[in-house]
Amino acid sequence: MIQINENFTKLSESYLFTEIARRVKAYTSENPNADIIKMGIGDVTLPLPKACIEAMHKAVDEMAVKETFRGYGPEQGYEFLQEKIRDFDFATRGVTLSNDEIFISDGAKSDTGNITDILGSGNTIAVTDPVYPVYVDTNVMAGRQNIVYMPVTKENGFVPELPKEDVSVLYLCFPNNPTGTVLKKDELKVFVDYALKHKALILFDAAYEAFITEDNVPHSIYEIEGAKEVAIEFRSYSKTAGFTGTRCSYTVVPKECTGYDKNGKAFSLNHFWKRRQCTKFNGTPYIIQRAAEAIYTPEGSSQVMEIINYYLNNAKIIREGLTKKGFEVFGGVNSPYIWLKTPEKDSWKFFDYLLKEKNIVTTPGAGFGKSGEGYIRLTAFNTKEKTIEAMERI
Ligand code: PLP
């Protein structure tokens, strides 16, 4: 008789976006002429930068020619892309990495999920609350139920407190999804120091790094001294350059980054992650890596900046529009997400109000965790025209 992974029975049903879709469908079937503005799901709307499209076309043509055709690529990614990441994303910020510390992948979702493969089952995990649900669910799937929540709310200025318990793995996502808030260098340093002291590991999700506009907000955790020993960083081209449907990301695992067996013997996590990727992953397609490489050309980077600025301008419209109407809002300065304090506690009620009275779809904060109750998330990924219209409706 086949045995199931019983950990899957312990997962709470992920009903957030299904429930949103159900409510939107119910409303639109009764009101077929309603002009709905979507500010809920975090998918982008602008097309890929022209430089990426051109690079992809060129790579496709190479695949048609015997001399330039590529079969299986290196599991860790092509050096042409690793070099650009090393020089443009890190060296410019004073962080020295070698190519073999950079693992090209097909998504920060897969990597933040798959990283649990190299971590022992006895770890106590700390996550922020509200949280990107992948961190929690993938640990539950792997049989880890020891999860500590660090609230991130208006009351603590959206800066999580260090856990009171002795935790060994901490997930930090800044700029944060869903709150859109950031940690300053000294605030992030507190976590790095904790990890160094407790021999813990920080899984730092920097998927929204490209949206940072303010000084003193670290783009990489490795800007903090000592972080290479205790942190793995995840980056994504999804929101940066419109790659949500194209799929490319990368993960940095420094050679110094260390994990321990039960006797306290140290092991390099870089080696473990390489072993994991070589066994279970065959690399991101050549064509896609060429498209990602084009982001680092002068044309590519200015096209990407244009996209980011477009979304940041939408975020500003939302932030200022809502503030003018008397709402309390957070985020949206270094992030495409705006976190609105709802006038009444129930975030689903406010979601329904916006859907039915204003025809605007948002995401209720309660769907991201207990501390998300009393908030809703709006995204800046719609068009400028729709964003302005949504603010006028409110
Ligand atoms: N990490 C966070 C915090 C996200 O919000 C998302 C996407 O919404 C991801 C990772 C996934 O990114 P990718 O498209 O690279 O899988």
mmCIF file with all atom_site columns, N, CA and C and ligand atoms in Angstrom, residues 42 106-110 112 132 135 173 175 177 205 207-208 235-239 243-244 247-249 337 377, ligand 1:
data_model
loop_
_atom_site.group_PDB
_atom_site.id
_atom_site.type_symbol
_atom_site.label_atom_id
_atom_site.label_alt_id
_atom_site.label_comp_id
_atom_site.label_asym_id
_atom_site.label_entity_id
_atom_site.label_seq_id
_atom_site.pdbx_PDB_ins_code
_atom_site.Cartn_x
_atom_site.Cartn_y
_atom_site.Cartn_z
_atom_site.occupancy
_atom_site.B_iso_or_equiv
_atom_site.pdbx_formal_charge
_atom_site.auth_seq_id
_atom_site.auth_comp_id
_atom_site.auth_asym_id
_atom_site.auth_atom_id
_atom_site.pdbx_PDB_model_num
ATOM   1  N N  . GLY A 1 42  ? 0.011  39.844 -7.058  1.00 0.00 ? 42  GLY A N  1
ATOM   2  C CA . GLY A 1 42  ? 1.251  40.566 -7.354  1.00 0.00 ? 42  GLY A CA 1
ATOM   3  C C  . GLY A 1 42  ? 1.890  40.198 -8.674  1.00 0.00 ? 42  GLY A C  1
ATOM   4  N N  . ASP A 1 106 ? 15.158 29.049 -11.533 1.00 0.00 ? 106 ASP A N  1
ATOM   5  C CA . ASP A 1 106 ? 13.943 29.400 -12.274 1.00 0.00 ? 106 ASP A CA 1
ATOM   6  C C  . ASP A 1 106 ? 12.908 30.107 -11.408 1.00 0.00 ? 106 ASP A C  1
ATOM   7  N N  . GLY A 1 107 ? 13.313 30.532 -10.222 1.00 0.00 ? 107 GLY A N  1
ATOM   8  C CA . GLY A 1 107 ? 12.358 31.288 -9.415  1.00 0.00 ? 107 GLY A CA 1
ATOM   9  C C  . GLY A 1 107 ? 12.746 31.337 -7.950  1.00 0.00 ? 107 GLY A C  1
ATOM   10 N N  . ALA A 1 108 ? 12.488 32.477 -7.331  1.00 0.00 ? 108 ALA A N  1
ATOM   11 C CA . ALA A 1 108 ? 12.741 32.585 -5.891  1.00 0.00 ? 108 ALA A CA 1
ATOM   12 C C  . ALA A 1 108 ? 11.734 31.736 -5.122  1.00 0.00 ? 108 ALA A C  1
ATOM   13 N N  . LYS A 1 109 ? 10.586 31.475 -5.744  1.00 0.00 ? 109 LYS A N  1
ATOM   14 C CA . LYS A 1 109 ? 9.613  30.613 -5.079  1.00 0.00 ? 109 LYS A CA 1
ATOM   15 C C  . LYS A 1 109 ? 10.183 29.203 -4.948  1.00 0.00 ? 109 LYS A C  1
ATOM   16 N N  . SER A 1 110 ? 10.718 28.673 -6.067  1.00 0.00 ? 110 SER A N  1
ATOM   17 C CA . SER A 1 110 ? 11.280 27.315 -5.994  1.00 0.00 ? 110 SER A CA 1
ATOM   18 C C  . SER A 1 110 ? 12.446 27.278 -5.014  1.00 0.00 ? 110 SER A C  1
ATOM   19 N N  . THR A 1 112 ? 13.326 29.351 -2.428  1.00 0.00 ? 112 THR A N  1
ATOM   20 C CA . THR A 1 112 ? 12.989 29.524 -1.005  1.00 0.00 ? 112 THR A CA 1
ATOM   21 C C  . THR A 1 112 ? 12.256 28.286 -0.494  1.00 0.00 ? 112 THR A C  1
ATOM   22 N N  . TYR A 1 132 ? 5.018  35.685 3.560   1.00 0.00 ? 132 TYR A N  1
ATOM   23 C CA . TYR A 1 132 ? 4.880  35.033 2.245   1.00 0.00 ? 132 TYR A CA 1
ATOM   24 C C  . TYR A 1 132 ? 4.692  33.535 2.542   1.00 0.00 ? 132 TYR A C  1
ATOM   25 N N  . TYR A 1 135 ? 7.242  30.078 2.787   1.00 0.00 ? 135 TYR A N  1
ATOM   26 C CA . TYR A 1 135 ? 8.208  29.722 3.836   1.00 0.00 ? 135 TYR A CA 1
ATOM   27 C C  . TYR A 1 135 ? 7.589  28.734 4.840   1.00 0.00 ? 135 TYR A C  1
ATOM   28 N N  . CYS A 1 173 ? 12.186 38.763 4.701   1.00 0.00 ? 173 CYS A N  1
ATOM   29 C CA . CYS A 1 173 ? 11.898 39.223 3.348   1.00 0.00 ? 173 CYS A CA 1
ATOM   30 C C  . CYS A 1 173 ? 11.776 40.745 3.394   1.00 0.00 ? 173 CYS A C  1
ATOM   31 N N  . PRO A 1 175 ? 12.728 44.363 0.871   1.00 0.00 ? 175 PRO A N  1
ATOM   32 C CA . PRO A 1 175 ? 11.409 44.925 1.099   1.00 0.00 ? 175 PRO A CA 1
ATOM   33 C C  . PRO A 1 175 ? 10.362 43.803 1.221   1.00 0.00 ? 175 PRO A C  1
ATOM   34 N N  . ASN A 1 177 ? 7.050  41.530 1.459   1.00 0.00 ? 177 ASN A N  1
ATOM   35 C CA . ASN A 1 177 ? 5.741  41.164 0.937   1.00 0.00 ? 177 ASN A CA 1
ATOM   36 C C  . ASN A 1 177 ? 5.021  40.504 2.099   1.00 0.00 ? 177 ASN A C  1
ATOM   37 N N  . ASP A 1 205 ? 15.156 36.918 1.673   1.00 0.00 ? 205 ASP A N  1
ATOM   38 C CA . ASP A 1 205 ? 14.455 37.005 0.390   1.00 0.00 ? 205 ASP A CA 1
ATOM   39 C C  . ASP A 1 205 ? 14.446 38.468 -0.061  1.00 0.00 ? 205 ASP A C  1
ATOM   40 N N  . ALA A 1 207 ? 13.587 39.545 -3.145  1.00 0.00 ? 207 ALA A N  1
ATOM   41 C CA . ALA A 1 207 ? 12.897 39.527 -4.443  1.00 0.00 ? 207 ALA A CA 1
ATOM   42 C C  . ALA A 1 207 ? 12.492 40.940 -4.903  1.00 0.00 ? 207 ALA A C  1
ATOM   43 N N  . TYR A 1 208 ? 12.340 41.864 -3.941  1.00 0.00 ? 208 TYR A N  1
ATOM   44 C CA . TYR A 1 208 ? 11.880 43.218 -4.295  1.00 0.00 ? 208 TYR A CA 1
ATOM   45 C C  . TYR A 1 208 ? 12.980 44.265 -4.171  1.00 0.00 ? 208 TYR A C  1
ATOM   46 N N  . ARG A 1 235 ? 17.255 36.221 -4.929  1.00 0.00 ? 235 ARG A N  1
ATOM   47 C CA . ARG A 1 235 ? 16.873 37.352 -5.785  1.00 0.00 ? 235 ARG A CA 1
ATOM   48 C C  . ARG A 1 235 ? 16.019 36.819 -6.935  1.00 0.00 ? 235 ARG A C  1
ATOM   49 N N  . SER A 1 236 ? 15.243 37.714 -7.531  1.00 0.00 ? 236 SER A N  1
ATOM   50 C CA . SER A 1 236 ? 14.360 37.282 -8.616  1.00 0.00 ? 236 SER A CA 1
ATOM   51 C C  . SER A 1 236 ? 14.273 38.357 -9.690  1.00 0.00 ? 236 SER A C  1
ATOM   52 N N  . TYR A 1 237 ? 14.181 37.939 -10.939 1.00 0.00 ? 237 TYR A N  1
ATOM   53 C CA . TYR A 1 237 ? 13.960 38.906 -12.024 1.00 0.00 ? 237 TYR A CA 1
ATOM   54 C C  . TYR A 1 237 ? 12.462 39.096 -12.291 1.00 0.00 ? 237 TYR A C  1
ATOM   55 N N  . SER A 1 238 ? 11.620 38.406 -11.524 1.00 0.00 ? 238 SER A N  1
ATOM   56 C CA . SER A 1 238 ? 10.175 38.423 -11.797 1.00 0.00 ? 238 SER A CA 1
ATOM   57 C C  . SER A 1 238 ? 9.589  39.821 -11.771 1.00 0.00 ? 238 SER A C  1
ATOM   58 N N  . LYS A 1 239 ? 9.759  40.497 -10.641 1.00 0.00 ? 239 LYS A N  1
ATOM   59 C CA . LYS A 1 239 ? 9.155  41.824 -10.495 1.00 0.00 ? 239 LYS A CA 1
ATOM   60 C C  . LYS A 1 239 ? 10.117 42.897 -11.002 1.00 0.00 ? 239 LYS A C  1
ATOM   61 N N  . PHE A 1 243 ? 9.757  39.126 -15.417 1.00 0.00 ? 243 PHE A N  1
ATOM   62 C CA . PHE A 1 243 ? 10.039 37.726 -15.733 1.00 0.00 ? 243 PHE A CA 1
ATOM   63 C C  . PHE A 1 243 ? 9.072  36.739 -15.060 1.00 0.00 ? 243 PHE A C  1
ATOM   64 N N  . THR A 1 244 ? 7.905  37.203 -14.610 1.00 0.00 ? 244 THR A N  1
ATOM   65 C CA . THR A 1 244 ? 7.021  36.274 -13.885 1.00 0.00 ? 244 THR A CA 1
ATOM   66 C C  . THR A 1 244 ? 6.633  35.071 -14.742 1.00 0.00 ? 244 THR A C  1
ATOM   67 N N  . ARG A 1 247 ? 10.609 33.241 -16.077 1.00 0.00 ? 247 ARG A N  1
ATOM   68 C CA . ARG A 1 247 ? 11.224 32.455 -15.027 1.00 0.00 ? 247 ARG A CA 1
ATOM   69 C C  . ARG A 1 247 ? 12.745 32.513 -14.972 1.00 0.00 ? 247 ARG A C  1
ATOM   70 N N  . CYS A 1 248 ? 13.260 33.390 -14.175 1.00 0.00 ? 248 CYS A N  1
ATOM   71 C CA . CYS A 1 248 ? 14.700 33.394 -13.890 1.00 0.00 ? 248 CYS A CA 1
ATOM   72 C C  . CYS A 1 248 ? 14.936 34.107 -12.552 1.00 0.00 ? 248 CYS A C  1
ATOM   73 N N  . SER A 1 249 ? 15.824 33.532 -11.778 1.00 0.00 ? 249 SER A N  1
ATOM   74 C CA . SER A 1 249 ? 16.147 34.095 -10.463 1.00 0.00 ? 249 SER A CA 1
ATOM   75 C C  . SER A 1 249 ? 17.540 33.603 -10.098 1.00 0.00 ? 249 SER A C  1
ATOM   76 N N  . TYR A 1 337 ? 4.252  47.334 -3.073  1.00 0.00 ? 337 TYR A N  1
ATOM   77 C CA . TYR A 1 337 ? 3.101  46.999 -2.228  1.00 0.00 ? 337 TYR A CA 1
ATOM   78 C C  . TYR A 1 337 ? 2.767  48.124 -1.256  1.00 0.00 ? 337 TYR A C  1
ATOM   79 N N  . ARG A 1 377 ? -3.702 44.615 1.327   1.00 0.00 ? 377 ARG A N  1
ATOM   80 C CA . ARG A 1 377 ? -2.561 44.917 0.467   1.00 0.00 ? 377 ARG A CA 1
ATOM   81 C C  . ARG A 1 377 ? -3.059 45.374 -0.892  1.00 0.00 ? 377 ARG A C  1
HETATM 82 N N1 . PLP B 2 .   ? 9.501  35.872 -2.730  1.00 0.00 ? 1   PLP B N1 1
HETATM 83 C C1 . PLP B 2 .   ? 8.525  36.746 -2.496  1.00 0.00 ? 1   PLP B C1 1
HETATM 84 C C2 . PLP B 2 .   ? 8.528  37.488 -1.221  1.00 0.00 ? 1   PLP B C2 1
HETATM 85 C C3 . PLP B 2 .   ? 7.509  36.957 -3.425  1.00 0.00 ? 1   PLP B C3 1
HETATM 86 O O1 . PLP B 2 .   ? 6.536  37.829 -3.171  1.00 0.00 ? 1   PLP B O1 1
HETATM 87 C C4 . PLP B 2 .   ? 7.528  36.223 -4.638  1.00 0.00 ? 1   PLP B C4 1
HETATM 88 C C5 . PLP B 2 .   ? 6.486  36.387 -5.658  1.00 0.00 ? 1   PLP B C5 1
HETATM 89 O O2 . PLP B 2 .   ? 5.447  36.900 -5.497  1.00 0.00 ? 1   PLP B O2 1
HETATM 90 C C6 . PLP B 2 .   ? 8.555  35.319 -4.815  1.00 0.00 ? 1   PLP B C6 1
HETATM 91 C C7 . PLP B 2 .   ? 9.530  35.169 -3.865  1.00 0.00 ? 1   PLP B C7 1
HETATM 92 C C8 . PLP B 2 .   ? 8.583  34.462 -6.043  1.00 0.00 ? 1   PLP B C8 1
HETATM 93 O O3 . PLP B 2 .   ? 9.342  34.959 -7.027  1.00 0.00 ? 1   PLP B O3 1
HETATM 94 P P1 . PLP B 2 .   ? 9.603  34.135 -8.356  1.00 0.00 ? 1   PLP B P1 1
HETATM 95 O O4 . PLP B 2 .   ? 8.631  34.621 -9.375  1.00 0.00 ? 1   PLP B O4 1
HETATM 96 O O5 . PLP B 2 .   ? 11.023 34.421 -8.686  1.00 0.00 ? 1   PLP B O5 1
HETATM 97 O O6 . PLP B 2 .   ? 9.397  32.679 -8.064  1.00 0.00 ? 1   PLP B O6 1
#
